[in-house]
JSON list of C-alpha atoms in Angstrom, two decimals:
[
{"chain": "A", "resi": 100, "resn": "PRO", "atom": "CA", "xyz": [63.24, 68.29, -66.45]},
{"chain": "A", "resi": 101, "resn": "PHE", "atom": "CA", "xyz": [65.80, 65.52, -66.29]},
{"chain": "A", "resi": 102, "resn": "PRO", "atom": "CA", "xyz": [68.21, 65.68, -64.68]},
{"chain": "A", "resi": 103, "resn": "ARG", "atom": "CA", "xyz": [66.45, 67.75, -62.05]},
{"chain": "A", "resi": 104, "resn": "PRO", "atom": "CA", "xyz": [68.56, 70.62, -60.69]},
{"chain": "A", "resi": 105, "resn": "SER", "atom": "CA", "xyz": [70.07, 69.94, -57.29]},
{"chain": "A", "resi": 106, "resn": "ALA", "atom": "CA", "xyz": [69.10, 71.84, -54.15]},
{"chain": "A", "resi": 107, "resn": "ALA", "atom": "CA", "xyz": [72.48, 73.58, -54.32]},
{"chain": "A", "resi": 108, "resn": "ASP", "atom": "CA", "xyz": [71.37, 75.48, -57.45]},
{"chain": "A", "resi": 109, "resn": "LEU", "atom": "CA", "xyz": [68.31, 77.43, -56.30]},
{"chain": "A", "resi": 110, "resn": "THR", "atom": "CA", "xyz": [68.23, 79.59, -59.44]},
{"chain": "A", "resi": 111, "resn": "ALA", "atom": "CA", "xyz": [67.94, 76.52, -61.66]},
{"chain": "A", "resi": 112, "resn": "LEU", "atom": "CA", "xyz": [65.28, 75.05, -59.40]},
{"chain": "A", "resi": 113, "resn": "LYS", "atom": "CA", "xyz": [63.19, 78.22, -59.63]},
{"chain": "A", "resi": 114, "resn": "GLN", "atom": "CA", "xyz": [63.39, 78.07, -63.43]},
{"chain": "A", "resi": 115, "resn": "ALA", "atom": "CA", "xyz": [62.39, 74.40, -63.64]},
{"chain": "A", "resi": 116, "resn": "ASP", "atom": "CA", "xyz": [59.06, 73.75, -65.33]},
{"chain": "A", "resi": 117, "resn": "PHE", "atom": "CA", "xyz": [56.12, 73.09, -63.01]},
{"chain": "A", "resi": 118, "resn": "VAL", "atom": "CA", "xyz": [54.19, 70.00, -64.06]},
{"chain": "A", "resi": 119, "resn": "PRO", "atom": "CA", "xyz": [50.54, 70.32, -62.92]},
{"chain": "A", "resi": 120, "resn": "THR", "atom": "CA", "xyz": [49.12, 67.36, -60.95]},
{"chain": "A", "resi": 121, "resn": "ALA", "atom": "CA", "xyz": [52.55, 65.69, -60.77]},
{"chain": "A", "resi": 122, "resn": "ASN", "atom": "CA", "xyz": [53.25, 63.60, -57.69]},
{"chain": "A", "resi": 123, "resn": "GLU", "atom": "CA", "xyz": [55.77, 65.01, -55.21]},
{"chain": "A", "resi": 124, "resn": "ASN", "atom": "CA", "xyz": [57.77, 63.86, -52.21]},
{"chain": "A", "resi": 125, "resn": "SER", "atom": "CA", "xyz": [58.42, 65.89, -49.09]},
{"chain": "A", "resi": 126, "resn": "PHE", "atom": "CA", "xyz": [60.46, 65.35, -45.94]},
{"chain": "A", "resi": 127, "resn": "GLY", "atom": "CA", "xyz": [58.85, 66.62, -42.74]},
{"chain": "A", "resi": 128, "resn": "LEU", "atom": "CA", "xyz": [61.25, 68.60, -40.58]},
{"chain": "A", "resi": 129, "resn": "PRO", "atom": "CA", "xyz": [62.53, 68.31, -37.97]},
{"chain": "A", "resi": 130, "resn": "PHE", "atom": "CA", "xyz": [63.03, 64.58, -38.70]},
{"chain": "A", "resi": 131, "resn": "LYS", "atom": "CA", "xyz": [63.83, 63.00, -35.35]},
{"chain": "A", "resi": 132, "resn": "THR", "atom": "CA", "xyz": [65.69, 59.82, -34.46]},
{"chain": "A", "resi": 133, "resn": "GLN", "atom": "CA", "xyz": [63.44, 57.06, -33.19]},
{"chain": "A", "resi": 134, "resn": "GLN", "atom": "CA", "xyz": [63.48, 56.69, -29.42]},
{"chain": "A", "resi": 135, "resn": "ASP", "atom": "CA", "xyz": [62.78, 53.49, -27.48]},
{"chain": "A", "resi": 136, "resn": "TYR", "atom": "CA", "xyz": [62.49, 53.13, -23.72]},
{"chain": "A", "resi": 137, "resn": "GLN", "atom": "CA", "xyz": [62.16, 49.80, -21.91]},
{"chain": "A", "resi": 138, "resn": "TRP", "atom": "CA", "xyz": [61.60, 48.96, -18.27]},
{"chain": "A", "resi": 139, "resn": "SER", "atom": "CA", "xyz": [60.86, 45.89, -16.17]},
{"chain": "A", "resi": 140, "resn": "PHE", "atom": "CA", "xyz": [60.22, 44.73, -12.62]},
{"chain": "A", "resi": 141, "resn": "SER", "atom": "CA", "xyz": [60.73, 41.14, -11.50]},
{"chain": "A", "resi": 142, "resn": "ILE", "atom": "CA", "xyz": [60.00, 39.02, -8.42]},
{"chain": "A", "resi": 143, "resn": "GLN", "atom": "CA", "xyz": [61.28, 35.47, -7.98]},
{"chain": "A", "resi": 144, "resn": "GLN", "atom": "CA", "xyz": [60.31, 32.84, -5.42]},
{"chain": "A", "resi": 145, "resn": "ALA", "atom": "CA", "xyz": [62.04, 29.50, -4.87]},
{"chain": "A", "resi": 146, "resn": "ILE", "atom": "CA", "xyz": [59.73, 26.50, -4.60]},
{"chain": "A", "resi": 147, "resn": "GLY", "atom": "CA", "xyz": [61.47, 23.60, -2.93]},
{"chain": "A", "resi": 148, "resn": "ASN", "atom": "CA", "xyz": [65.06, 22.93, -3.91]},
{"chain": "A", "resi": 149, "resn": "ASN", "atom": "CA", "xyz": [64.75, 22.75, -7.68]},
{"chain": "A", "resi": 150, "resn": "ALA", "atom": "CA", "xyz": [61.97, 25.10, -8.85]},
{"chain": "A", "resi": 151, "resn": "VAL", "atom": "CA", "xyz": [61.50, 28.84, -9.27]},
{"chain": "A", "resi": 152, "resn": "LEU", "atom": "CA", "xyz": [58.33, 30.87, -9.86]},
{"chain": "A", "resi": 153, "resn": "GLU", "atom": "CA", "xyz": [58.91, 34.26, -11.45]},
{"chain": "A", "resi": 154, "resn": "ALA", "atom": "CA", "xyz": [56.54, 37.21, -12.02]},
{"chain": "A", "resi": 155, "resn": "ASN", "atom": "CA", "xyz": [57.55, 40.11, -14.27]},
{"chain": "A", "resi": 156, "resn": "TYR", "atom": "CA", "xyz": [56.14, 43.38, -15.48]},
{"chain": "A", "resi": 157, "resn": "VAL", "atom": "CA", "xyz": [57.72, 44.43, -18.79]},
{"chain": "A", "resi": 158, "resn": "GLY", "atom": "CA", "xyz": [56.95, 47.65, -20.62]},
{"chain": "A", "resi": 159, "resn": "SER", "atom": "CA", "xyz": [58.27, 49.78, -23.46]},
{"chain": "A", "resi": 160, "resn": "SER", "atom": "CA", "xyz": [57.51, 53.01, -25.28]},
{"chain": "A", "resi": 161, "resn": "SER", "atom": "CA", "xyz": [58.59, 54.13, -28.75]},
{"chain": "A", "resi": 162, "resn": "SER", "atom": "CA", "xyz": [58.32, 57.58, -30.32]},
{"chain": "A", "resi": 163, "resn": "HIS", "atom": "CA", "xyz": [59.26, 59.36, -33.55]},
{"chain": "A", "resi": 164, "resn": "LEU", "atom": "CA", "xyz": [58.47, 56.24, -35.59]},
{"chain": "A", "resi": 165, "resn": "PHE", "atom": "CA", "xyz": [58.72, 56.42, -39.39]},
{"chain": "A", "resi": 166, "resn": "THR", "atom": "CA", "xyz": [55.65, 56.85, -41.57]},
{"chain": "A", "resi": 167, "resn": "THR", "atom": "CA", "xyz": [54.53, 58.55, -44.75]},
{"chain": "A", "resi": 168, "resn": "VAL", "atom": "CA", "xyz": [51.20, 60.32, -45.11]},
{"chain": "A", "resi": 169, "resn": "GLU", "atom": "CA", "xyz": [49.29, 61.94, -47.92]},
{"chain": "A", "resi": 170, "resn": "GLY", "atom": "CA", "xyz": [50.18, 65.64, -47.80]},
{"chain": "A", "resi": 171, "resn": "ASN", "atom": "CA", "xyz": [47.59, 66.67, -50.39]},
{"chain": "A", "resi": 172, "resn": "PRO", "atom": "CA", "xyz": [44.56, 64.50, -49.62]},
{"chain": "A", "resi": 173, "resn": "ALA", "atom": "CA", "xyz": [41.32, 64.48, -51.55]},
{"chain": "A", "resi": 174, "resn": "VAL", "atom": "CA", "xyz": [38.41, 65.84, -49.51]},
{"chain": "A", "resi": 175, "resn": "TYR", "atom": "CA", "xyz": [35.53, 63.39, -49.21]},
{"chain": "A", "resi": 176, "resn": "ILE", "atom": "CA", "xyz": [32.22, 64.75, -50.51]},
{"chain": "A", "resi": 177, "resn": "PRO", "atom": "CA", "xyz": [29.26, 62.49, -49.57]},
{"chain": "A", "resi": 178, "resn": "GLY", "atom": "CA", "xyz": [27.55, 61.06, -52.63]},
{"chain": "A", "resi": 179, "resn": "GLN", "atom": "CA", "xyz": [29.96, 62.71, -55.06]},
{"chain": "A", "resi": 180, "resn": "SER", "atom": "CA", "xyz": [33.39, 61.24, -54.35]},
{"chain": "A", "resi": 181, "resn": "THR", "atom": "CA", "xyz": [34.74, 58.84, -56.96]},
{"chain": "A", "resi": 182, "resn": "VAL", "atom": "CA", "xyz": [38.16, 57.67, -58.06]},
{"chain": "A", "resi": 183, "resn": "ALA", "atom": "CA", "xyz": [37.69, 59.67, -61.27]},
{"chain": "A", "resi": 184, "resn": "ASN", "atom": "CA", "xyz": [37.35, 63.01, -59.45]},
{"chain": "A", "resi": 185, "resn": "THR", "atom": "CA", "xyz": [40.11, 62.42, -56.86]},
{"chain": "A", "resi": 186, "resn": "GLN", "atom": "CA", "xyz": [42.40, 65.07, -58.35]},
{"chain": "A", "resi": 187, "resn": "ALA", "atom": "CA", "xyz": [39.67, 67.71, -58.41]},
{"chain": "A", "resi": 188, "resn": "ARG", "atom": "CA", "xyz": [38.91, 67.06, -54.72]},
{"chain": "A", "resi": 189, "resn": "ARG", "atom": "CA", "xyz": [42.52, 67.51, -53.53]},
{"chain": "A", "resi": 190, "resn": "LEU", "atom": "CA", "xyz": [43.29, 70.40, -51.15]},
{"chain": "A", "resi": 191, "resn": "ASN", "atom": "CA", "xyz": [45.51, 71.81, -53.89]},
{"chain": "A", "resi": 192, "resn": "PRO", "atom": "CA", "xyz": [44.23, 70.51, -57.25]},
{"chain": "A", "resi": 193, "resn": "GLN", "atom": "CA", "xyz": [47.29, 71.91, -59.10]},
{"chain": "A", "resi": 194, "resn": "ILE", "atom": "CA", "xyz": [49.49, 69.32, -57.35]},
{"chain": "A", "resi": 195, "resn": "GLY", "atom": "CA", "xyz": [49.04, 65.55, -57.28]},
{"chain": "A", "resi": 196, "resn": "LEU", "atom": "CA", "xyz": [49.81, 63.15, -54.47]},
{"chain": "A", "resi": 197, "resn": "ILE", "atom": "CA", "xyz": [52.39, 64.42, -51.95]},
{"chain": "A", "resi": 198, "resn": "ASN", "atom": "CA", "xyz": [54.21, 61.58, -50.21]},
{"chain": "A", "resi": 199, "resn": "ASN", "atom": "CA", "xyz": [55.13, 63.26, -46.91]},
{"chain": "A", "resi": 200, "resn": "THR", "atom": "CA", "xyz": [57.82, 61.40, -44.94]},
{"chain": "A", "resi": 201, "resn": "LEU", "atom": "CA", "xyz": [57.57, 61.96, -41.17]},
{"chain": "A", "resi": 202, "resn": "SER", "atom": "CA", "xyz": [58.89, 60.75, -37.82]},
{"chain": "A", "resi": 203, "resn": "ALA", "atom": "CA", "xyz": [55.53, 61.16, -36.14]},
{"chain": "A", "resi": 204, "resn": "LEU", "atom": "CA", "xyz": [54.15, 57.87, -34.83]},
{"chain": "A", "resi": 205, "resn": "SER", "atom": "CA", "xyz": [54.38, 56.21, -31.41]},
{"chain": "A", "resi": 206, "resn": "ALA", "atom": "CA", "xyz": [53.73, 52.82, -29.83]},
{"chain": "A", "resi": 207, "resn": "ASN", "atom": "CA", "xyz": [53.73, 51.20, -26.39]},
{"chain": "A", "resi": 208, "resn": "TYR", "atom": "CA", "xyz": [53.84, 47.72, -24.88]},
{"chain": "A", "resi": 209, "resn": "ASN", "atom": "CA", "xyz": [52.82, 46.49, -21.43]},
{"chain": "A", "resi": 210, "resn": "SER", "atom": "CA", "xyz": [52.86, 42.91, -20.19]},
{"chain": "A", "resi": 211, "resn": "ALA", "atom": "CA", "xyz": [52.55, 40.66, -17.16]},
{"chain": "A", "resi": 212, "resn": "GLN", "atom": "CA", "xyz": [54.78, 37.60, -17.52]},
{"chain": "A", "resi": 213, "resn": "LEU", "atom": "CA", "xyz": [54.71, 34.51, -15.34]},
{"chain": "A", "resi": 214, "resn": "SER", "atom": "CA", "xyz": [57.17, 31.64, -15.58]},
{"chain": "A", "resi": 215, "resn": "PHE", "atom": "CA", "xyz": [57.77, 28.38, -13.74]},
{"chain": "A", "resi": 216, "resn": "ASN", "atom": "CA", "xyz": [61.10, 26.60, -14.07]},
{"chain": "A", "resi": 217, "resn": "LYS", "atom": "CA", "xyz": [61.82, 23.22, -12.48]},
{"chain": "A", "resi": 218, "resn": "ARG", "atom": "CA", "xyz": [65.45, 22.35, -13.00]},
{"chain": "A", "resi": 219, "resn": "TYR", "atom": "CA", "xyz": [66.41, 18.84, -14.00]},
{"chain": "A", "resi": 220, "resn": "SER", "atom": "CA", "xyz": [66.03, 16.47, -11.04]},
{"chain": "A", "resi": 221, "resn": "ASN", "atom": "CA", "xyz": [64.39, 13.11, -10.36]},
{"chain": "A", "resi": 222, "resn": "GLY", "atom": "CA", "xyz": [64.33, 12.39, -14.07]},
{"chain": "A", "resi": 223, "resn": "PHE", "atom": "CA", "xyz": [62.44, 15.41, -15.40]},
{"chain": "A", "resi": 224, "resn": "THR", "atom": "CA", "xyz": [62.51, 19.17, -16.00]},
{"chain": "A", "resi": 225, "resn": "VAL", "atom": "CA", "xyz": [59.76, 21.58, -17.03]},
{"chain": "A", "resi": 226, "resn": "LEU", "atom": "CA", "xyz": [59.70, 25.22, -18.10]},
{"chain": "A", "resi": 227, "resn": "GLY", "atom": "CA", "xyz": [56.42, 27.04, -18.61]},
{"chain": "A", "resi": 228, "resn": "SER", "atom": "CA", "xyz": [55.59, 30.69, -19.23]},
{"chain": "A", "resi": 229, "resn": "TYR", "atom": "CA", "xyz": [52.46, 32.75, -19.73]},
{"chain": "A", "resi": 230, "resn": "THR", "atom": "CA", "xyz": [52.32, 36.34, -21.00]},
{"chain": "A", "resi": 231, "resn": "PHE", "atom": "CA", "xyz": [49.34, 38.69, -20.88]},
{"chain": "A", "resi": 232, "resn": "SER", "atom": "CA", "xyz": [50.17, 41.77, -22.92]},
{"chain": "A", "resi": 233, "resn": "LYS", "atom": "CA", "xyz": [49.02, 44.65, -25.09]},
{"chain": "A", "resi": 234, "resn": "ALA", "atom": "CA", "xyz": [51.00, 46.24, -27.93]},
{"chain": "A", "resi": 235, "resn": "LEU", "atom": "CA", "xyz": [49.29, 49.48, -28.92]},
{"chain": "A", "resi": 236, "resn": "GLY", "atom": "CA", "xyz": [50.16, 52.14, -31.46]},
{"chain": "A", "resi": 237, "resn": "ILE", "atom": "CA", "xyz": [49.22, 53.72, -34.74]},
{"chain": "A", "resi": 238, "resn": "GLY", "atom": "CA", "xyz": [49.33, 50.70, -37.00]},
{"chain": "A", "resi": 239, "resn": "THR", "atom": "CA", "xyz": [50.02, 51.17, -40.71]},
{"chain": "A", "resi": 240, "resn": "GLY", "atom": "CA", "xyz": [50.59, 48.68, -43.48]},
{"chain": "A", "resi": 241, "resn": "SER", "atom": "CA", "xyz": [54.16, 48.24, -44.75]},
{"chain": "A", "resi": 242, "resn": "VAL", "atom": "CA", "xyz": [55.35, 50.72, -42.08]},
{"chain": "A", "resi": 243, "resn": "GLY", "atom": "CA", "xyz": [53.33, 53.38, -43.85]},
{"chain": "A", "resi": 244, "resn": "ALA", "atom": "CA", "xyz": [55.49, 53.51, -46.98]},
{"chain": "A", "resi": 245, "resn": "GLY", "atom": "CA", "xyz": [54.10, 55.21, -50.09]},
{"chain": "A", "resi": 246, "resn": "SER", "atom": "CA", "xyz": [51.62, 57.48, -48.28]},
{"chain": "A", "resi": 247, "resn": "ASN", "atom": "CA", "xyz": [50.00, 54.38, -46.73]},
{"chain": "A", "resi": 248, "resn": "GLY", "atom": "CA", "xyz": [50.35, 55.75, -43.23]},
{"chain": "A", "resi": 249, "resn": "PRO", "atom": "CA", "xyz": [47.45, 56.94, -41.06]},
{"chain": "A", "resi": 250, "resn": "ARG", "atom": "CA", "xyz": [44.14, 57.13, -42.93]},
{"chain": "A", "resi": 251, "resn": "ASN", "atom": "CA", "xyz": [43.39, 60.65, -41.76]},
{"chain": "A", "resi": 252, "resn": "PRO", "atom": "CA", "xyz": [46.41, 62.96, -42.26]},
{"chain": "A", "resi": 253, "resn": "ASN", "atom": "CA", "xyz": [44.83, 65.45, -39.85]},
{"chain": "A", "resi": 254, "resn": "ASN", "atom": "CA", "xyz": [44.19, 62.98, -37.01]},
{"chain": "A", "resi": 255, "resn": "TYR", "atom": "CA", "xyz": [46.66, 60.11, -36.63]},
{"chain": "A", "resi": 256, "resn": "ARG", "atom": "CA", "xyz": [44.98, 58.98, -33.39]},
{"chain": "A", "resi": 257, "resn": "MET", "atom": "CA", "xyz": [42.07, 57.56, -35.40]},
{"chain": "A", "resi": 258, "resn": "ASP", "atom": "CA", "xyz": [44.35, 54.60, -36.18]},
{"chain": "A", "resi": 259, "resn": "TYR", "atom": "CA", "xyz": [45.51, 54.03, -32.59]},
{"chain": "A", "resi": 260, "resn": "SER", "atom": "CA", "xyz": [44.70, 50.41, -31.73]},
{"chain": "A", "resi": 261, "resn": "ALA", "atom": "CA", "xyz": [46.24, 46.99, -31.11]},
{"chain": "A", "resi": 262, "resn": "LEU", "atom": "CA", "xyz": [49.20, 46.48, -33.47]},
{"chain": "A", "resi": 263, "resn": "SER", "atom": "CA", "xyz": [49.46, 43.52, -35.83]},
{"chain": "A", "resi": 264, "resn": "LEU", "atom": "CA", "xyz": [52.22, 42.04, -33.65]},
{"chain": "A", "resi": 265, "resn": "ASN", "atom": "CA", "xyz": [49.97, 42.11, -30.56]},
{"chain": "A", "resi": 266, "resn": "ARG", "atom": "CA", "xyz": [49.41, 38.75, -28.85]},
{"chain": "A", "resi": 267, "resn": "THR", "atom": "CA", "xyz": [47.21, 39.25, -25.81]},
{"chain": "A", "resi": 268, "resn": "HIS", "atom": "CA", "xyz": [47.66, 35.71, -24.48]},
{"chain": "A", "resi": 269, "resn": "ASN", "atom": "CA", "xyz": [50.76, 33.61, -25.07]},
{"chain": "A", "resi": 270, "resn": "PHE", "atom": "CA", "xyz": [51.47, 30.32, -23.28]},
{"chain": "A", "resi": 271, "resn": "VAL", "atom": "CA", "xyz": [54.62, 28.29, -23.95]},
{"chain": "A", "resi": 272, "resn": "THR", "atom": "CA", "xyz": [55.79, 25.19, -22.12]},
{"chain": "A", "resi": 273, "resn": "SER", "atom": "CA", "xyz": [58.48, 22.56, -22.58]},
{"chain": "A", "resi": 274, "resn": "ALA", "atom": "CA", "xyz": [59.26, 19.43, -20.61]},
{"chain": "A", "resi": 275, "resn": "LEU", "atom": "CA", "xyz": [61.81, 16.62, -20.63]},
{"chain": "A", "resi": 276, "resn": "PHE", "atom": "CA", "xyz": [61.25, 13.22, -18.98]},
{"chain": "A", "resi": 277, "resn": "ASP", "atom": "CA", "xyz": [63.63, 10.31, -18.57]},
{"chain": "A", "resi": 278, "resn": "VAL", "atom": "CA", "xyz": [61.92, 7.08, -19.63]},
{"chain": "A", "resi": 279, "resn": "PRO", "atom": "CA", "xyz": [61.69, 5.13, -16.34]},
{"chain": "A", "resi": 280, "resn": "TRP", "atom": "CA", "xyz": [62.54, 1.73, -17.86]},
{"chain": "A", "resi": 281, "resn": "GLY", "atom": "CA", "xyz": [65.91, 0.21, -18.62]},
{"chain": "A", "resi": 282, "resn": "LYS", "atom": "CA", "xyz": [67.77, 1.63, -15.64]},
{"chain": "A", "resi": 283, "resn": "THR", "atom": "CA", "xyz": [70.56, -0.10, -13.71]},
{"chain": "A", "resi": 284, "resn": "GLY", "atom": "CA", "xyz": [69.25, -3.38, -12.30]},
{"chain": "A", "resi": 285, "resn": "SER", "atom": "CA", "xyz": [66.67, -3.80, -15.09]},
{"chain": "A", "resi": 286, "resn": "PRO", "atom": "CA", "xyz": [66.75, -6.86, -17.37]},
{"chain": "A", "resi": 287, "resn": "ALA", "atom": "CA", "xyz": [69.36, -6.62, -20.11]},
{"chain": "A", "resi": 288, "resn": "TRP", "atom": "CA", "xyz": [66.76, -6.49, -22.89]},
{"chain": "A", "resi": 289, "resn": "GLN", "atom": "CA", "xyz": [65.21, -3.36, -21.28]},
{"chain": "A", "resi": 290, "resn": "ARG", "atom": "CA", "xyz": [68.58, -1.65, -20.89]},
{"chain": "A", "resi": 291, "resn": "LEU", "atom": "CA", "xyz": [69.42, -2.35, -24.54]},
{"chain": "A", "resi": 292, "resn": "THR", "atom": "CA", "xyz": [66.05, -1.31, -26.01]},
{"chain": "A", "resi": 293, "resn": "VAL", "atom": "CA", "xyz": [64.55, 1.47, -23.87]},
{"chain": "A", "resi": 294, "resn": "GLY", "atom": "CA", "xyz": [67.36, 2.38, -21.50]},
{"chain": "A", "resi": 295, "resn": "GLY", "atom": "CA", "xyz": [68.61, 5.99, -21.70]},
{"chain": "A", "resi": 296, "resn": "TRP", "atom": "CA", "xyz": [65.67, 7.32, -23.75]},
{"chain": "A", "resi": 297, "resn": "GLN", "atom": "CA", "xyz": [64.00, 10.65, -23.01]},
{"chain": "A", "resi": 298, "resn": "LEU", "atom": "CA", "xyz": [60.60, 12.05, -23.89]},
{"chain": "A", "resi": 299, "resn": "SER", "atom": "CA", "xyz": [60.30, 15.77, -24.60]}
]
């Protein structure tokens, strides 16, 4: 019926018509707040007067991540399962799809990060970094909205793998060089044309 009785009126809810095979939504309790923990360890070593080499371990762990799963899945029957008989194969054929909202997933990240930083001196500076990492978890499309969470509602670990945001190797570098021509004492035409330029 519309409007549907509110949860405050249990008598009206009990008298509401049951619509066979209708889709339903449920909210898995207890619904927990997402938790994130991060940690790191770093070592730095000076190289000469203007450069630093840094090595880091960075990790994180997340739990109680949002997802939705099918609460009334269709049981697969080899050689007989089709889209047409999905409803008949559901655990409870009197009810349709149940979009079950949960705080049940987890993820973790571990990385080794190296960086080299030469501060500006003698006309140039360079900053380079390399990261070797793994981001693992139970990956689901569109954060699992609309019952698109884990494929097997009875075993979420089947979908535990590298996440879509995982980048195992990542190398980034930037550099800035002063063009060596056109400095003080150079011919006027050099100072006017190429003096003060930088290459990055």
